[in-house]
Amino acid sequence: MTQLNGSTHLVVDLDGTLVQTDMLVENLFLFLRTYPWRFFHLFAWLLKGRSYFKGRLADAVLPPVDRLPYNEELLIWLAERRSSGARLVLATASDHRIAERVADHLRIFDEVIGTQGEVNLSASRKREALVSRYGAGNFEYVGNAHPDLKVWTAASRIHVVNPERGVLSAARKLGEVDQVFDNRPPYLKTALKALRVHQWAKNLLIFVPAIAAHRVLDIGLLWNGLIAFIAFSLCASSVYLLNDLMDLQDDRGHRSKRFRPLAAGTLPILHGVLAMPALLVVAVAIAALFLPWTFLAVLTVYYVLTLAYSLRLKRVVMLDVVTLAMLYTVRVIAGAAAMSLPPTFWILAFCVFIFLSLAFVKRYTELRDAREQGKQQKAAGRGYFPSDFELLASLGGSAGYMSVLVLALYINDIGRSGMYQRPEWMWATCPLLLFWLSRVWLLAHRGEMHDDPIVFALRDRVSRWVGVLFFIAFSVASI
């Protein structure tokens, strides 16, 4: 087929070009989240070929397309070309049903070609399909990846979008490159954001057992704590990537999570998939080589619990906040294991209650946002209704005040033990904690709370001053 009535056929790739993501990987993680017990089916499907694999995935799940990270700059250009008479064709190696859903949503494409049956429409097969329809040299092609180089050999014009490494130079060897769209942010900054390096501060909880045991000047303990901090942080980043991959659709509907690199498409999704196991392997290797086996056991529990949380527990009412509280508490237990310091009853009881309160803050903030937006249905990916947020405030506030009670009982207990020289100074920490928790809940009620209250505590000036006063009270009590 040649050009129709003199019009130009402008063929556009989907993955990495029209959308800043990989639809096969997206569909894979959506399948794992929806049907985790069918994990081993994936291997059987893959043995029958990529096209069969894509088809079976699409039979099981189809991702929502209204919130995909579309390349807005490219869409504007495509609309201009269409208004000037070009016929737009969406041609992709993704399953044809996904391509058709995208085309129906955007309403700018005149034709859709995708993988179906036994034909995986990629590289030379895509070129052959386009040549058979329009003839060699009778279509322009917009792509981004190495397989697209095969298609450009038969295209009249070459257009490149956010090219993979080496693609742009290779495309220029084939002919003149007409349009180049490159709107990616700096890679290193984006990668660090995806790893959530700023949240590694949570892992400072590893040092709590050393502080409680009055051994913060023990170099051997601190060295083990530092190694544990590094291993736990790498493992946590692996978990964050896994969680983001599982929650792509939900995050894109969230007021702030939609800006996360994987959800926004600013970090190639395959990079996240590859980094996730690599970080975990390094973390496990560090733990196995340099720390007691008990730390590795706790790290394993943390990862398994987080995996269960990502796959299922985060959608179970109340069990989700209890699991979040346990994930914070596990950090303290990991520190105790790394430094061979048994965690005390008081530390564990205090951690459980205060982290349960902060977990409720996290859910309360999400529900408050949903309520302000007028939503009445369950929050995306959660088991709560916006109308539940008053109850969460009551439960979360109660848990927080229980942590103050535990702290008071601890101070009363150590006052008789002789562990501190001036234990009466420690009573100052109770009103400080009451003030801080009450303020956290007040800010959450006003809608001024960060999605993660731990991150809020690290950034908030008042919270930092409360921490300084806590340290002074404990220090004076110890002198």
GROMACS .gro file of C-alpha atoms in nm:
model
  479
    1MET     CA    1   0.000   0.000   0.000
    2THR     CA    2   0.132   0.346  -0.086
    3GLN     CA    3   0.043   0.683   0.051
    4LEU     CA    4  -0.331   0.745   0.071
    5ASN     CA    5  -0.446   1.060  -0.119
    6GLY     CA    6  -0.100   1.211  -0.081
    7SER     CA    7  -0.107   1.196   0.297
    8THR     CA    8   0.196   1.104   0.504
    9HIS     CA    9   0.195   0.797   0.726
   10LEU     CA   10   0.359   0.891   1.055
   11VAL     CA   11   0.426   0.572   1.250
   12VAL     CA   12   0.484   0.602   1.625
   13ASP     CA   13   0.630   0.343   1.862
   14LEU     CA   14   0.465   0.297   2.203
   15ASP     CA   15   0.712   0.176   2.468
   16GLY     CA   16   0.970   0.438   2.562
   17THR     CA   17   0.844   0.670   2.289
   18LEU     CA   18   0.479   0.763   2.318
   19VAL     CA   19   0.476   0.650   2.681
   20GLN     CA   20   0.779   0.682   2.907
   21THR     CA   21   0.758   0.326   3.029
   22ASP     CA   22   0.759  -0.037   2.910
   23MET     CA   23   0.408  -0.177   2.886
   24LEU     CA   24   0.524  -0.540   2.903
   25VAL     CA   25   0.699  -0.481   3.236
   26GLU     CA   26   0.401  -0.281   3.362
   27ASN     CA   27   0.164  -0.563   3.271
   28LEU     CA   28   0.396  -0.819   3.429
   29PHE     CA   29   0.397  -0.644   3.768
   30LEU     CA   30   0.025  -0.579   3.749
   31PHE     CA   31  -0.020  -0.954   3.698
   32LEU     CA   32   0.206  -1.037   3.994
   33ARG     CA   33   0.016  -0.796   4.215
   34THR     CA   34  -0.323  -0.932   4.105
   35TYR     CA   35  -0.236  -1.303   4.087
   36PRO     CA   36   0.081  -1.362   4.294
   37TRP     CA   37  -0.003  -1.731   4.333
   38ARG     CA   38   0.026  -1.773   3.953
   39PHE     CA   39   0.392  -1.666   3.950
   40PHE     CA   40   0.520  -1.996   3.807
   41HIS     CA   41   0.278  -1.974   3.514
   42LEU     CA   42   0.500  -1.700   3.374
   43PHE     CA   43   0.786  -1.941   3.305
   44ALA     CA   44   0.560  -2.182   3.117
   45TRP     CA   45   0.423  -1.899   2.902
   46LEU     CA   46   0.768  -1.756   2.828
   47LEU     CA   47   0.890  -2.094   2.701
   48LYS     CA   48   0.629  -2.068   2.425
   49GLY     CA   49   0.766  -1.740   2.293
   50ARG     CA   50   0.745  -1.369   2.360
   51SER     CA   51   0.425  -1.314   2.162
   52TYR     CA   52   0.251  -1.597   2.348
   53PHE     CA   53   0.379  -1.457   2.678
   54LYS     CA   54   0.245  -1.110   2.600
   55GLY     CA   55  -0.088  -1.253   2.491
   56ARG     CA   56  -0.142  -1.457   2.805
   57LEU     CA   57  -0.052  -1.161   3.024
   58ALA     CA   58  -0.303  -0.947   2.838
   59ASP     CA   59  -0.563  -1.222   2.877
   60ALA     CA   60  -0.519  -1.198   3.253
   61VAL     CA   61  -0.477  -0.823   3.309
   62LEU     CA   62  -0.480  -0.502   3.109
   63PRO     CA   63  -0.326  -0.189   3.261
   64PRO     CA   64  -0.529   0.133   3.285
   65VAL     CA   65  -0.411   0.375   3.019
   66ASP     CA   66  -0.558   0.704   3.136
   67ARG     CA   67  -0.272   0.773   3.379
   68LEU     CA   68   0.024   0.644   3.181
   69PRO     CA   69   0.329   0.876   3.165
   70TYR     CA   70   0.273   1.001   2.812
   71ASN     CA   71   0.539   1.213   2.646
   72GLU     CA   72   0.346   1.541   2.640
   73GLU     CA   73   0.595   1.719   2.416
   74LEU     CA   74   0.564   1.442   2.157
   75LEU     CA   75   0.184   1.443   2.181
   76ILE     CA   76   0.173   1.815   2.100
   77TRP     CA   77   0.391   1.760   1.795
   78LEU     CA   78   0.181   1.463   1.681
   79ALA     CA   79  -0.137   1.668   1.710
   80GLU     CA   80   0.021   1.940   1.494
   81ARG     CA   81   0.129   1.686   1.231
   82ARG     CA   82  -0.218   1.532   1.226
   83SER     CA   83  -0.382   1.871   1.181
   84SER     CA   84  -0.150   1.929   0.883
   85GLY     CA   85  -0.274   1.610   0.714
   86ALA     CA   86  -0.052   1.328   0.839
   87ARG     CA   87  -0.212   0.993   0.916
   88LEU     CA   88  -0.094   0.871   1.256
   89VAL     CA   89  -0.020   0.503   1.307
   90LEU     CA   90   0.055   0.343   1.644
   91ALA     CA   91   0.284   0.044   1.585
   92THR     CA   92   0.415  -0.146   1.885
   93ALA     CA   93   0.557  -0.476   2.002
   94SER     CA   94   0.316  -0.461   2.297
   95ASP     CA   95  -0.002  -0.668   2.280
   96HIS     CA   96  -0.249  -0.520   2.032
   97ARG     CA   97  -0.518  -0.487   2.300
   98ILE     CA   98  -0.300  -0.253   2.502
   99ALA     CA   99  -0.222  -0.049   2.190
  100GLU     CA  100  -0.591  -0.023   2.104
  101ARG     CA  101  -0.675   0.097   2.455
  102VAL     CA  102  -0.407   0.365   2.429
  103ALA     CA  103  -0.535   0.474   2.087
  104ASP     CA  104  -0.896   0.486   2.211
  105HIS     CA  105  -0.785   0.702   2.503
  106LEU     CA  106  -0.579   0.951   2.301
  107ARG     CA  107  -0.808   0.964   1.994
  108ILE     CA  108  -0.538   1.085   1.758
  109PHE     CA  109  -0.438   0.763   1.580
  110ASP     CA  110  -0.590   0.651   1.252
  111GLU     CA  111  -0.448   0.298   1.266
  112VAL     CA  112  -0.315   0.060   1.532
  113ILE     CA  113  -0.075  -0.230   1.482
  114GLY     CA  114   0.042  -0.449   1.770
  115THR     CA  115   0.165  -0.794   1.863
  116GLN     CA  116  -0.095  -1.067   1.825
  117GLY     CA  117  -0.099  -1.434   1.744
  118GLU     CA  118   0.251  -1.570   1.684
  119VAL     CA  119   0.401  -1.248   1.550
  120ASN     CA  120   0.600  -1.037   1.796
  121LEU     CA  121   0.592  -0.700   1.620
  122SER     CA  122   0.944  -0.583   1.696
  123ALA     CA  123   1.251  -0.481   1.496
  124SER     CA  124   1.261  -0.646   1.152
  125ARG     CA  125   0.909  -0.788   1.187
  126LYS     CA  126   0.770  -0.441   1.250
  127ARG     CA  127   0.963  -0.312   0.947
  128GLU     CA  128   0.822  -0.588   0.729
  129ALA     CA  129   0.468  -0.519   0.847
  130LEU     CA  130   0.501  -0.147   0.775
  131VAL     CA  131   0.664  -0.201   0.435
  132SER     CA  132   0.387  -0.443   0.335
  133ARG     CA  133   0.124  -0.183   0.429
  134TYR     CA  134   0.277   0.139   0.303
  135GLY     CA  135   0.582   0.049   0.098
  136ALA     CA  136   0.948   0.116   0.172
  137GLY     CA  137   1.020   0.486   0.211
  138ASN     CA  138   0.652   0.577   0.231
  139PHE     CA  139   0.630   0.629   0.605
  140GLU     CA  140   0.802   0.826   0.878
  141TYR     CA  141   0.893   0.651   1.200
  142VAL     CA  142   0.925   0.772   1.559
  143GLY     CA  143   1.118   0.545   1.797
  144ASN     CA  144   1.372   0.535   2.077
  145ALA     CA  145   1.540   0.193   2.107
  146HIS     CA  146   1.791  -0.029   1.931
  147PRO     CA  147   1.521  -0.251   1.770
  148ASP     CA  148   1.386   0.066   1.603
  149LEU     CA  149   1.704   0.094   1.398
  150LYS     CA  150   1.572  -0.192   1.180
  151VAL     CA  151   1.253   0.007   1.111
  152TRP     CA  152   1.435   0.331   1.031
  153THR     CA  153   1.617   0.159   0.742
  154ALA     CA  154   1.285   0.154   0.554
  155ALA     CA  155   1.149   0.490   0.675
  156SER     CA  156   1.146   0.814   0.479
  157ARG     CA  157   1.218   1.022   0.787
  158ILE     CA  158   1.377   0.942   1.122
  159HIS     CA  159   1.239   1.089   1.444
  160VAL     CA  160   1.400   0.999   1.779
  161VAL     CA  161   1.251   1.027   2.129
  162ASN     CA  162   1.455   0.992   2.451
  163PRO     CA  163   1.701   0.756   2.280
  164GLU     CA  164   1.873   0.468   2.452
  165ARG     CA  165   2.253   0.487   2.475
  166GLY     CA  166   2.404   0.474   2.126
  167VAL     CA  167   2.073   0.489   1.940
  168LEU     CA  168   2.094   0.851   1.824
  169SER     CA  169   2.445   0.814   1.679
  170ALA     CA  170   2.343   0.488   1.508
  171ALA     CA  171   2.030   0.650   1.367
  172ARG     CA  172   2.236   0.935   1.219
  173LYS     CA  173   2.446   0.680   1.032
  174LEU     CA  174   2.127   0.559   0.861
  175GLY     CA  175   2.028   0.904   0.739
  176GLU     CA  176   1.936   1.252   0.847
  177VAL     CA  177   1.751   1.263   1.179
  178ASP     CA  178   1.461   1.504   1.152
  179GLN     CA  179   1.316   1.550   1.501
  180VAL     CA  180   1.484   1.472   1.834
  181PHE     CA  181   1.282   1.487   2.156
  182ASP     CA  182   1.491   1.450   2.471
  183ASN     CA  183   1.312   1.574   2.783
  184ARG     CA  184   1.466   1.343   3.041
  185PRO     CA  185   1.588   1.488   3.374
  186PRO     CA  186   1.946   1.426   3.496
  187TYR     CA  187   1.989   1.051   3.537
  188LEU     CA  188   2.186   1.040   3.862
  189LYS     CA  189   1.946   1.270   4.044
  190THR     CA  190   1.650   1.064   3.919
  191ALA     CA  191   1.811   0.733   4.018
  192LEU     CA  192   1.886   0.856   4.370
  193LYS     CA  193   1.528   0.974   4.400
  194ALA     CA  194   1.402   0.630   4.293
  195LEU     CA  195   1.625   0.464   4.554
  196ARG     CA  196   1.480   0.708   4.810
  197VAL     CA  197   1.822   0.775   4.956
  198HIS     CA  198   1.669   1.048   5.173
  199GLN     CA  199   1.469   0.778   5.352
  200TRP     CA  200   1.782   0.594   5.456
  201ALA     CA  201   1.768   0.821   5.760
  202LYS     CA  202   1.499   0.586   5.894
  203ASN     CA  203   1.767   0.321   5.927
  204LEU     CA  204   1.941   0.525   6.194
  205LEU     CA  205   1.700   0.334   6.421
  206ILE     CA  206   1.963   0.061   6.397
  207PHE     CA  207   2.172   0.258   6.648
  208VAL     CA  208   1.893   0.281   6.910
  209PRO     CA  209   2.007  -0.033   7.102
  210ALA     CA  210   2.358   0.113   7.140
  211ILE     CA  211   2.214   0.439   7.269
  212ALA     CA  212   1.985   0.260   7.514
  213ALA     CA  213   2.279   0.049   7.638
  214HIS     CA  214   2.495   0.362   7.692
  215ARG     CA  215   2.758   0.230   7.451
  216VAL     CA  216   2.757   0.498   7.184
  217LEU     CA  217   3.134   0.543   7.224
  218ASP     CA  218   3.211   0.174   7.167
  219ILE     CA  219   3.394   0.181   6.831
  220GLY     CA  220   3.340  -0.190   6.768
  221LEU     CA  221   2.965  -0.159   6.815
  222LEU     CA  222   2.944   0.155   6.603
  223TRP     CA  223   3.141  -0.012   6.322
  224ASN     CA  224   2.900  -0.305   6.317
  225GLY     CA  225   2.614  -0.057   6.330
  226LEU     CA  226   2.753   0.133   6.032
  227ILE     CA  227   2.787  -0.186   5.825
  228ALA     CA  228   2.435  -0.286   5.927
  229PHE     CA  229   2.310   0.060   5.827
  230ILE     CA  230   2.463   0.024   5.479
  231ALA     CA  231   2.327  -0.329   5.428
  232PHE     CA  232   1.982  -0.236   5.554
  233SER     CA  233   1.972   0.079   5.341
  234LEU     CA  234   2.057  -0.113   5.023
  235CYS     CA  235   1.793  -0.372   5.108
  236ALA     CA  236   1.541  -0.097   5.180
  237SER     CA  237   1.609   0.064   4.840
  238SER     CA  238   1.551  -0.272   4.674
  239VAL     CA  239   1.221  -0.291   4.860
  240TYR     CA  240   1.126   0.063   4.758
  241LEU     CA  241   1.181  -0.024   4.391
  242LEU     CA  242   0.972  -0.338   4.427
  243ASN     CA  243   0.695  -0.145   4.599
  244ASP     CA  244   0.697   0.124   4.329
  245LEU     CA  245   0.681  -0.138   4.054
  246MET     CA  246   0.385  -0.304   4.222
  247ASP     CA  247   0.204   0.027   4.279
  248LEU     CA  248   0.259   0.203   3.946
  249GLN     CA  249  -0.111   0.252   3.873
  250ASP     CA  250  -0.203   0.356   4.226
  251ASP     CA  251   0.090   0.597   4.257
  252ARG     CA  252  -0.009   0.775   3.937
  253GLY     CA  253  -0.339   0.868   4.098
  254HIS     CA  254  -0.175   1.005   4.412
  255ARG     CA  255  -0.110   1.377   4.463
  256SER     CA  256   0.262   1.337   4.530
  257LYS     CA  257   0.355   0.975   4.454
  258ARG     CA  258   0.281   1.032   4.085
  259PHE     CA  259   0.613   1.219   4.069
  260ARG     CA  260   0.815   0.913   4.173
  261PRO     CA  261   1.059   0.828   3.892
  262LEU     CA  262   0.910   0.491   3.795
  263ALA     CA  263   0.550   0.616   3.808
  264ALA     CA  264   0.638   0.934   3.617
  265GLY     CA  265   0.852   0.748   3.364
  266THR     CA  266   1.159   0.965   3.430
  267LEU     CA  267   1.360   0.651   3.514
  268PRO     CA  268   1.349   0.363   3.262
  269ILE     CA  269   1.139   0.092   3.419
  270LEU     CA  270   1.385  -0.179   3.316
  271HIS     CA  271   1.655  -0.002   3.515
  272GLY     CA  272   1.436  -0.035   3.822
  273VAL     CA  273   1.375  -0.402   3.749
  274LEU     CA  274   1.749  -0.472   3.719
  275ALA     CA  275   1.854  -0.260   4.018
  276MET     CA  276   1.604  -0.425   4.252
  277PRO     CA  277   1.771  -0.772   4.273
  278ALA     CA  278   2.122  -0.625   4.242
  279LEU     CA  279   2.077  -0.411   4.553
  280LEU     CA  280   1.933  -0.706   4.744
  281VAL     CA  281   2.225  -0.933   4.650
  282VAL     CA  282   2.480  -0.672   4.764
  283ALA     CA  283   2.294  -0.618   5.091
  284VAL     CA  284   2.281  -0.990   5.165
  285ALA     CA  285   2.650  -1.032   5.074
  286ILE     CA  286   2.752  -0.752   5.314
  287ALA     CA  287   2.541  -0.900   5.593
  288ALA     CA  288   2.673  -1.251   5.539
  289LEU     CA  289   3.039  -1.147   5.523
  290PHE     CA  290   3.066  -0.891   5.801
  291LEU     CA  291   2.779  -0.930   6.049
  292PRO     CA  292   2.635  -1.200   6.279
  293TRP     CA  293   2.398  -1.447   6.119
  294THR     CA  294   2.118  -1.313   6.338
  295PHE     CA  295   2.133  -0.981   6.152
  296LEU     CA  296   2.096  -1.163   5.820
  297ALA     CA  297   1.797  -1.348   5.965
  298VAL     CA  298   1.634  -1.020   6.069
  299LEU     CA  299   1.711  -0.868   5.728
  300THR     CA  300   1.541  -1.167   5.566
  301VAL     CA  301   1.235  -1.121   5.788
  302TYR     CA  302   1.225  -0.753   5.691
  303TYR     CA  303   1.235  -0.833   5.319
  304VAL     CA  304   0.975  -1.110   5.340
  305LEU     CA  305   0.744  -0.894   5.551
  306THR     CA  306   0.782  -0.605   5.305
  307LEU     CA  307   0.714  -0.837   5.012
  308ALA     CA  308   0.397  -0.959   5.183
  309TYR     CA  309   0.303  -0.598   5.253
  310SER     CA  310   0.350  -0.497   4.888
  311LEU     CA  311   0.163  -0.796   4.747
  312ARG     CA  312  -0.126  -0.817   4.989
  313LEU     CA  313  -0.108  -0.678   5.343
  314LYS     CA  314  -0.122  -0.310   5.244
  315ARG     CA  315  -0.476  -0.372   5.117
  316VAL     CA  316  -0.599  -0.539   5.439
  317VAL     CA  317  -0.766  -0.294   5.677
  318MET     CA  318  -0.573  -0.241   6.004
  319LEU     CA  319  -0.327  -0.518   5.924
  320ASP     CA  320  -0.150  -0.271   5.697
  321VAL     CA  321  -0.077  -0.018   5.973
  322VAL     CA  322   0.030  -0.293   6.214
  323THR     CA  323   0.270  -0.422   5.946
  324LEU     CA  324   0.411  -0.073   5.891
  325ALA     CA  325   0.474  -0.039   6.264
  326MET     CA  326   0.650  -0.377   6.264
  327LEU     CA  327   0.871  -0.275   5.970
  328TYR     CA  328   0.998   0.023   6.168
  329THR     CA  329   1.046  -0.187   6.481
  330VAL     CA  330   1.240  -0.449   6.285
  331ARG     CA  331   1.506  -0.184   6.221
  332VAL     CA  332   1.569  -0.158   6.595
  333ILE     CA  333   1.580  -0.538   6.625
  334ALA     CA  334   1.825  -0.549   6.332
  335GLY     CA  335   2.054  -0.305   6.513
  336ALA     CA  336   2.044  -0.516   6.826
  337ALA     CA  337   2.133  -0.825   6.622
  338ALA     CA  338   2.420  -0.651   6.441
  339MET     CA  339   2.572  -0.523   6.764
  340SER     CA  340   2.487  -0.834   6.971
  341LEU     CA  341   2.278  -0.629   7.215
  342PRO     CA  342   1.952  -0.792   7.324
  343PRO     CA  343   1.658  -0.552   7.270
  344THR     CA  344   1.481  -0.472   7.597
  345PHE     CA  345   1.110  -0.502   7.663
  346TRP     CA  346   1.087  -0.124   7.706
  347ILE     CA  347   1.245  -0.046   7.369
  348LEU     CA  348   1.023  -0.289   7.181
  349ALA     CA  349   0.704  -0.175   7.356
  350PHE     CA  350   0.785   0.192   7.295
  351CYS     CA  351   0.869   0.132   6.927
  352VAL     CA  352   0.553  -0.066   6.859
  353PHE     CA  353   0.322   0.204   6.996
  354ILE     CA  354   0.493   0.512   6.855
  355PHE     CA  355   0.539   0.359   6.510
  356LEU     CA  356   0.180   0.237   6.511
  357SER     CA  357   0.074   0.596   6.574
  358LEU     CA  358   0.289   0.721   6.286
  359ALA     CA  359   0.154   0.448   6.057
  360PHE     CA  360  -0.197   0.572   6.136
  361VAL     CA  361  -0.079   0.927   6.052
  362LYS     CA  362   0.030   0.802   5.710
  363ARG     CA  363  -0.309   0.644   5.636
  364TYR     CA  364  -0.498   0.936   5.787
  365THR     CA  365  -0.319   1.179   5.555
  366GLU     CA  366  -0.406   0.969   5.250
  367LEU     CA  367  -0.773   0.946   5.347
  368ARG     CA  368  -0.797   1.314   5.428
  369ASP     CA  369  -0.670   1.398   5.080
  370ALA     CA  370  -0.921   1.158   4.926
  371ARG     CA  371  -1.203   1.313   5.127
  372GLU     CA  372  -1.107   1.666   5.022
  373GLN     CA  373  -1.117   1.553   4.658
  374GLY     CA  374  -1.475   1.438   4.713
  375LYS     CA  375  -1.398   1.068   4.676
  376GLN     CA  376  -1.632   0.829   4.854
  377GLN     CA  377  -1.498   0.497   4.730
  378LYS     CA  378  -1.206   0.307   4.880
  379ALA     CA  379  -0.867   0.473   4.853
  380ALA     CA  380  -0.666   0.336   4.562
  381GLY     CA  381  -0.479   0.023   4.665
  382ARG     CA  382  -0.610   0.044   5.021
  383GLY     CA  383  -0.901  -0.102   5.217
  384TYR     CA  384  -1.020   0.224   5.373
  385PHE     CA  385  -1.299   0.465   5.289
  386PRO     CA  386  -1.246   0.842   5.328
  387SER     CA  387  -1.513   0.838   5.599
  388ASP     CA  388  -1.284   0.619   5.813
  389PHE     CA  389  -1.034   0.896   5.876
  390GLU     CA  390  -1.192   1.013   6.208
  391LEU     CA  391  -1.159   0.662   6.349
  392LEU     CA  392  -0.797   0.641   6.234
  393ALA     CA  393  -0.722   0.968   6.412
  394SER     CA  394  -0.869   0.829   6.734
  395LEU     CA  395  -0.675   0.503   6.712
  396GLY     CA  396  -0.351   0.671   6.606
  397GLY     CA  397  -0.364   0.933   6.879
  398SER     CA  398  -0.431   0.665   7.140
  399ALA     CA  399  -0.135   0.457   7.020
  400GLY     CA  400   0.089   0.763   7.038
  401TYR     CA  401  -0.011   0.843   7.394
  402MET     CA  402   0.045   0.478   7.487
  403SER     CA  403   0.408   0.524   7.379
  404VAL     CA  404   0.432   0.815   7.624
  405LEU     CA  405   0.297   0.590   7.899
  406VAL     CA  406   0.558   0.325   7.815
  407LEU     CA  407   0.828   0.591   7.830
  408ALA     CA  408   0.704   0.705   8.172
  409LEU     CA  409   0.701   0.350   8.305
  410TYR     CA  410   1.054   0.300   8.170
  411ILE     CA  411   1.177   0.615   8.344
  412ASN     CA  412   1.016   0.501   8.670
  413ASP     CA  413   1.179   0.158   8.635
  414ILE     CA  414   1.531   0.283   8.564
  415GLY     CA  415   1.500   0.536   8.846
  416ARG     CA  416   1.524   0.244   9.085
  417SER     CA  417   1.793   0.057   8.888
  418GLY     CA  418   2.071   0.314   8.930
  419MET     CA  419   2.148   0.311   8.557
  420TYR     CA  420   2.124   0.692   8.541
  421GLN     CA  421   2.285   0.937   8.785
  422ARG     CA  422   2.003   1.193   8.761
  423PRO     CA  423   1.695   1.001   8.635
  424GLU     CA  424   1.462   1.287   8.732
  425TRP     CA  425   1.587   1.480   8.428
  426MET     CA  426   1.441   1.214   8.203
  427TRP     CA  427   1.089   1.311   8.305
  428ALA     CA  428   1.130   1.613   8.075
  429THR     CA  429   1.106   1.375   7.778
  430CYS     CA  430   0.743   1.287   7.853
  431PRO     CA  431   0.597   1.636   7.793
  432LEU     CA  432   0.829   1.674   7.494
  433LEU     CA  433   0.692   1.356   7.338
  434LEU     CA  434   0.334   1.455   7.423
  435PHE     CA  435   0.390   1.791   7.253
  436TRP     CA  436   0.548   1.639   6.945
  437LEU     CA  437   0.284   1.370   6.890
  438SER     CA  438  -0.001   1.613   6.947
  439ARG     CA  439   0.153   1.854   6.699
  440VAL     CA  440   0.198   1.580   6.440
  441TRP     CA  441  -0.170   1.491   6.461
  442LEU     CA  442  -0.274   1.856   6.456
  443LEU     CA  443  -0.074   1.917   6.137
  444ALA     CA  444  -0.219   1.599   5.985
  445HIS     CA  445  -0.569   1.726   6.069
  446ARG     CA  446  -0.488   2.057   5.895
  447GLY     CA  447  -0.356   1.879   5.586
  448GLU     CA  448  -0.001   2.000   5.644
  449MET     CA  449   0.158   1.659   5.702
  450HIS     CA  450   0.406   1.490   5.465
  451ASP     CA  451   0.302   1.153   5.323
  452ASP     CA  452   0.570   0.993   5.541
  453PRO     CA  453   0.572   1.123   5.901
  454ILE     CA  454   0.929   1.000   5.955
  455VAL     CA  455   1.050   1.211   5.663
  456PHE     CA  456   0.847   1.499   5.807
  457ALA     CA  457   1.020   1.460   6.144
  458LEU     CA  458   1.363   1.477   5.979
  459ARG     CA  459   1.280   1.790   5.780
  460ASP     CA  460   1.069   1.976   6.035
  461ARG     CA  461   1.263   2.235   6.239
  462VAL     CA  462   1.042   2.200   6.548
  463SER     CA  463   1.085   1.821   6.541
  464ARG     CA  464   1.461   1.859   6.523
  465TRP     CA  465   1.459   2.090   6.826
  466VAL     CA  466   1.249   1.838   7.017
  467GLY     CA  467   1.512   1.577   6.929
  468VAL     CA  468   1.789   1.802   7.059
  469LEU     CA  469   1.602   1.855   7.389
  470PHE     CA  470   1.550   1.479   7.417
  471PHE     CA  471   1.924   1.426   7.377
  472ILE     CA  472   2.002   1.692   7.638
  473ALA     CA  473   1.762   1.537   7.888
  474PHE     CA  474   1.914   1.191   7.847
  475SER     CA  475   2.268   1.327   7.855
  476VAL     CA  476   2.217   1.525   8.176
  477ALA     CA  477   2.045   1.223   8.334
  478SER     CA  478   2.351   1.013   8.256
  479ILE     CA  479   2.613   1.253   8.398
   0.00000   0.00000   0.00000
